[in-house]
Short mmCIF file of C-alpha atoms in Angstrom, two decimals:
data_model
loop_
_atom_site.label_atom_id
_atom_site.label_comp_id
_atom_site.label_asym_id
_atom_site.label_seq_id
_atom_site.Cartn_x
_atom_site.Cartn_y
_atom_site.Cartn_z
CA UNK A 1 77.49 86.94 65.97
CA UNK A 2 80.25 88.08 68.69
CA UNK A 3 79.71 87.57 72.30
CA UNK A 4 81.62 90.04 74.98
CA UNK A 5 82.02 88.95 78.81
CA UNK A 6 80.86 91.20 81.65
CA UNK A 7 83.28 92.58 83.92
CA UNK A 8 83.76 93.07 87.47
CA UNK A 9 84.75 96.25 89.70
CA UNK A 10 88.35 95.55 89.88
CA UNK A 11 88.48 98.34 92.62
CA UNK A 12 85.81 96.80 94.60
CA UNK A 13 87.20 93.12 94.21
CA UNK A 14 90.68 93.68 94.75
CA UNK A 15 92.33 91.40 97.82
CA UNK A 16 95.09 93.89 97.70
CA UNK A 17 93.11 96.72 98.82
CA UNK A 18 89.87 95.33 100.16
CA UNK A 19 88.60 96.79 103.43
CA UNK A 20 86.37 94.15 104.06
CA UNK A 21 88.73 91.25 104.23
CA UNK A 22 90.77 90.61 107.64
CA UNK A 23 94.07 90.09 105.79
CA UNK A 24 95.07 91.81 102.48
CA UNK A 25 97.28 90.08 99.85
CA UNK A 26 98.66 90.53 96.33
CA UNK A 27 99.41 89.41 93.12
CA UNK A 28 100.55 85.67 92.43
CA UNK A 29 103.97 87.69 91.43
CA UNK A 30 104.56 87.00 95.29
CA UNK A 31 103.71 83.63 95.87
CA UNK A 32 104.55 83.82 99.37
CA UNK A 33 101.97 86.68 99.68
CA UNK A 34 98.87 85.04 98.60
CA UNK A 35 99.54 81.91 99.93
CA UNK A 36 100.18 83.40 103.53
CA UNK A 37 96.94 85.97 102.65
CA UNK A 38 94.76 82.86 101.68
CA UNK A 39 95.87 81.06 104.76
CA UNK A 40 95.52 83.82 107.42
CA UNK A 41 92.10 84.58 105.71
CA UNK A 42 90.81 81.05 105.81
CA UNK A 43 91.73 80.80 109.42
CA UNK A 44 89.75 83.72 110.24
CA UNK A 45 86.46 82.51 108.60
CA UNK A 46 86.66 79.08 109.93
CA UNK A 47 86.83 81.15 113.31
CA UNK A 48 84.19 83.56 112.67
CA UNK A 49 81.68 80.51 111.53
CA UNK A 50 82.58 78.23 114.13
CA UNK A 51 84.35 75.67 111.77
CA UNK A 52 87.34 73.68 112.58
CA UNK A 53 90.46 76.00 112.40
CA UNK A 54 92.61 73.88 110.00
CA UNK A 55 94.76 74.64 106.99
CA UNK A 56 94.68 70.69 105.86
CA UNK A 57 90.78 70.81 105.15
CA UNK A 58 89.85 72.27 102.26
CA UNK A 59 87.01 74.94 102.36
CA UNK A 60 84.46 74.90 99.55
CA UNK A 61 81.84 77.57 99.30
CA UNK A 62 78.74 78.90 97.05
CA UNK A 63 77.72 82.69 96.80
CA UNK A 64 74.42 83.53 95.24
CA UNK A 65 70.84 83.18 94.81
CA UNK A 66 69.06 80.25 95.77
CA UNK A 67 67.39 80.36 92.43
CA UNK A 68 66.09 76.58 91.61
CA UNK A 69 65.74 76.55 88.05
CA UNK A 70 69.35 78.16 86.85
CA UNK A 71 71.99 77.76 90.10
CA UNK A 72 71.97 73.87 90.24
CA UNK A 73 70.57 73.63 93.68
CA UNK A 74 69.13 70.36 93.32
CA UNK A 75 72.63 68.42 92.06
CA UNK A 76 74.65 70.73 94.59
CA UNK A 77 72.34 69.41 97.23
CA UNK A 78 72.41 65.68 96.08
CA UNK A 79 76.36 66.06 95.86
CA UNK A 80 76.37 67.60 99.62
CA UNK A 81 74.27 64.64 100.87
CA UNK A 82 76.53 62.41 99.65
CA UNK A 83 79.92 63.94 100.42
CA UNK A 84 79.44 65.99 103.56
CA UNK A 85 79.15 62.55 105.74
CA UNK A 86 82.82 61.83 104.53
CA UNK A 87 84.00 64.97 106.30
CA UNK A 88 86.83 65.49 103.52
CA UNK A 89 86.15 69.14 103.52
CA UNK A 90 84.00 71.87 104.94
CA UNK A 91 81.29 73.96 102.85
CA UNK A 92 79.66 77.34 103.52
CA UNK A 93 76.63 78.36 101.70
CA UNK A 94 75.73 81.88 101.76
CA UNK A 95 72.58 83.16 100.18
CA UNK A 96 68.57 83.60 100.01
CA UNK A 97 66.19 83.20 97.91
CA UNK A 98 63.59 80.46 97.24
CA UNK A 99 61.76 79.70 100.56
CA UNK A 100 61.72 76.03 99.50
CA UNK A 101 65.52 75.55 99.36
CA UNK A 102 66.10 77.86 102.48
CA UNK A 103 64.28 75.65 104.28
CA UNK A 104 66.02 72.72 102.53
CA UNK A 105 69.51 73.62 103.09
CA UNK A 106 68.81 74.55 106.85
CA UNK A 107 66.67 71.07 107.98
CA UNK A 108 67.94 68.94 110.41
CA UNK A 109 69.85 66.57 108.00
CA UNK A 110 72.28 68.99 107.24
CA UNK A 111 72.49 70.91 110.29
CA UNK A 112 74.06 67.44 111.78
CA UNK A 113 77.21 68.21 109.87
CA UNK A 114 79.82 70.04 111.50
CA UNK A 115 81.51 70.67 108.57
CA UNK A 116 78.68 72.77 106.95
CA UNK A 117 77.31 76.28 107.66
CA UNK A 118 74.40 77.58 105.58
CA UNK A 119 74.09 81.35 106.27
CA UNK A 120 70.52 82.66 105.01
CA UNK A 121 70.94 86.16 104.01
CA UNK A 122 72.68 88.91 101.96
CA UNK A 123 75.87 89.71 103.89
CA UNK A 124 78.33 91.64 101.48
CA UNK A 125 81.31 91.91 104.18
CA UNK A 126 81.06 88.02 104.40
CA UNK A 127 80.85 87.41 100.89
CA UNK A 128 84.44 89.04 100.50
CA UNK A 129 85.79 87.08 103.70
CA UNK A 130 84.39 84.07 101.78
CA UNK A 131 85.65 84.62 98.52
CA UNK A 132 89.30 85.56 100.49
CA UNK A 133 89.62 82.45 102.39
CA UNK A 134 87.92 79.67 100.37
CA UNK A 135 89.67 77.07 98.22
CA UNK A 136 87.08 76.52 95.85
CA UNK A 137 83.72 78.49 94.86
CA UNK A 138 81.22 76.27 93.63
CA UNK A 139 79.03 77.25 90.37
CA UNK A 140 77.12 73.88 89.23
CA UNK A 141 74.32 76.26 87.11
CA UNK A 142 72.07 74.59 84.61
CA UNK A 143 72.50 77.47 82.59
CA UNK A 144 74.58 80.63 83.17
CA UNK A 145 74.87 83.61 80.61
CA UNK A 146 77.98 84.97 82.17
CA UNK A 147 78.47 84.60 85.82
CA UNK A 148 80.25 86.65 88.24
CA UNK A 149 81.17 84.37 91.17
CA UNK A 150 83.69 82.42 89.14
CA UNK A 151 85.60 85.74 87.87
CA UNK A 152 85.56 87.22 91.70
CA UNK A 153 86.79 83.70 93.12
CA UNK A 154 89.82 83.84 90.39
CA UNK A 155 90.67 87.52 91.72
CA UNK A 156 90.71 85.99 95.28
CA UNK A 157 92.83 82.81 94.39
CA UNK A 158 89.64 80.76 94.80
CA UNK A 159 89.43 78.08 92.30
CA UNK A 160 86.01 77.96 90.51
CA UNK A 161 84.38 74.52 90.09
CA UNK A 162 81.65 75.14 87.29
CA UNK A 163 79.75 73.27 84.71
CA UNK A 164 80.41 73.70 81.28
CA UNK A 165 77.66 75.88 80.49
CA UNK A 166 77.31 79.72 78.96
CA UNK A 167 79.82 82.14 80.78
CA UNK A 168 81.11 79.92 82.70
CA UNK A 169 82.54 77.96 79.92
CA UNK A 170 83.96 80.93 78.49
CA UNK A 171 86.09 82.10 81.29
CA UNK A 172 86.95 78.24 83.13
CA UNK A 173 89.73 76.42 81.59
CA UNK A 174 89.32 72.92 83.32
CA UNK A 175 92.48 72.02 85.30
CA UNK A 176 94.15 75.54 84.22
CA UNK A 177 92.50 78.06 86.05
CA UNK A 178 89.85 76.01 87.69
CA UNK A 179 87.64 72.74 87.27
CA UNK A 180 84.60 71.87 85.10
CA UNK A 181 82.17 69.31 84.47
CA UNK A 182 79.52 68.26 82.08
CA UNK A 183 76.84 66.05 83.18
CA UNK A 184 73.64 67.97 85.08
CA UNK A 185 73.84 65.75 87.84
CA UNK A 186 74.77 65.55 91.39
CA UNK A 187 76.90 62.33 91.00
CA UNK A 188 78.98 64.34 88.15
CA UNK A 189 79.46 67.17 90.62
CA UNK A 190 80.27 64.87 93.52
CA UNK A 191 82.94 63.04 91.27
CA UNK A 192 84.31 66.20 90.05
CA UNK A 193 84.54 67.92 93.74
CA UNK A 194 86.42 64.55 94.82
CA UNK A 195 88.55 64.62 91.87
CA UNK A 196 89.46 68.13 92.10
CA UNK A 197 90.54 67.73 96.06
CA UNK A 198 92.77 65.05 94.63
CA UNK A 199 94.43 66.29 92.12
CA UNK A 200 95.10 69.69 93.56
CA UNK A 201 96.13 68.23 97.04
CA UNK A 202 94.51 71.20 98.51
CA UNK A 203 94.91 70.32 101.94
CA UNK A 204 98.79 71.22 101.52
CA UNK A 205 100.49 73.76 99.50
CA UNK A 206 100.77 71.81 96.33
CA UNK A 207 102.68 72.35 92.88
CA UNK A 208 99.85 72.22 91.08
CA UNK A 209 97.38 74.33 93.07
CA UNK A 210 99.92 77.13 93.12
CA UNK A 211 99.94 77.29 89.39
CA UNK A 212 96.37 76.96 89.08
CA UNK A 213 95.92 79.82 91.35
CA UNK A 214 98.59 82.06 89.46
CA UNK A 215 96.94 81.22 86.18
CA UNK A 216 93.30 82.37 87.91
CA UNK A 217 94.46 85.47 89.37
CA UNK A 218 96.39 86.81 86.10
CA UNK A 219 93.24 86.78 84.30
CA UNK A 220 91.64 90.27 83.51
CA UNK A 221 88.17 90.61 83.96
CA UNK A 222 88.11 94.31 84.39
CA UNK A 223 85.58 96.26 82.66
CA UNK A 224 88.31 98.00 80.82
CA UNK A 225 89.05 94.54 79.22
CA UNK A 226 85.33 94.35 78.29
CA UNK A 227 85.13 97.85 77.21
CA UNK A 228 88.43 97.41 74.72
CA UNK A 229 86.67 94.24 73.11
CA UNK A 230 83.33 96.56 72.37
CA UNK A 231 85.99 99.28 71.02
CA UNK A 232 87.61 96.47 68.79
CA UNK A 233 84.38 95.14 67.62
CA UNK A 234 83.17 98.58 66.79
CA UNK A 235 86.19 99.13 64.96
CA UNK A 236 85.85 95.92 62.71
CA UNK A 237 82.39 96.66 62.08
CA UNK A 238 83.14 100.32 60.96
CA UNK A 239 85.75 98.91 58.51
CA UNK A 240 83.37 96.37 57.34
CA UNK A 241 80.70 98.89 56.39
CA UNK A 242 83.28 101.19 54.72
CA UNK A 243 84.48 98.49 51.90
#
């Protein structure tokens, strides 16, 4: 058995040419370029969403379907209930889906936190702006056959924090191009978020963070790369058949 990952459209998801983001920025070959680009997009996103405009506070995000059986919404909510009151980061959630979870994320308890924004709609432009401006993208999935947000996030220099499952485990290497936790629990997710923020020192341009962003942005998740793997697999299969 051979597994081949999906790809992403690298023309649509290209921070260097993306018409939907406020400030285009290039590859990690120009460290100054991507640092400044991320910083400008983050400030603009904070302004757009009415968050405090600051470079010192990490901005975390979740983009996707509010699908309770797969996406880890229960442990994400549990972690945010614990961490948001500490006000050590900002958190943006963009998505629609299960009505119960739409109400849960929009309830009065969550609304009281000025470091949290829930945008309950599908908004392609805002999704691009979040990928460009956020520091981390969260994927605490219970299961995930492949997953695309972590690939898109890395393309935009937004480090993924994921649970070790399925395609997330195949694309993210802990402390190399993102962060990974094992146990499916709100406590494990909260602990990993705190560890990631501390280790990467994301409130200032730390050396570790820059290296991890370079590692992430240099990954090739294009459909061309996936297609090449299919070709190589077909060639191996033909060679075995012709023996």
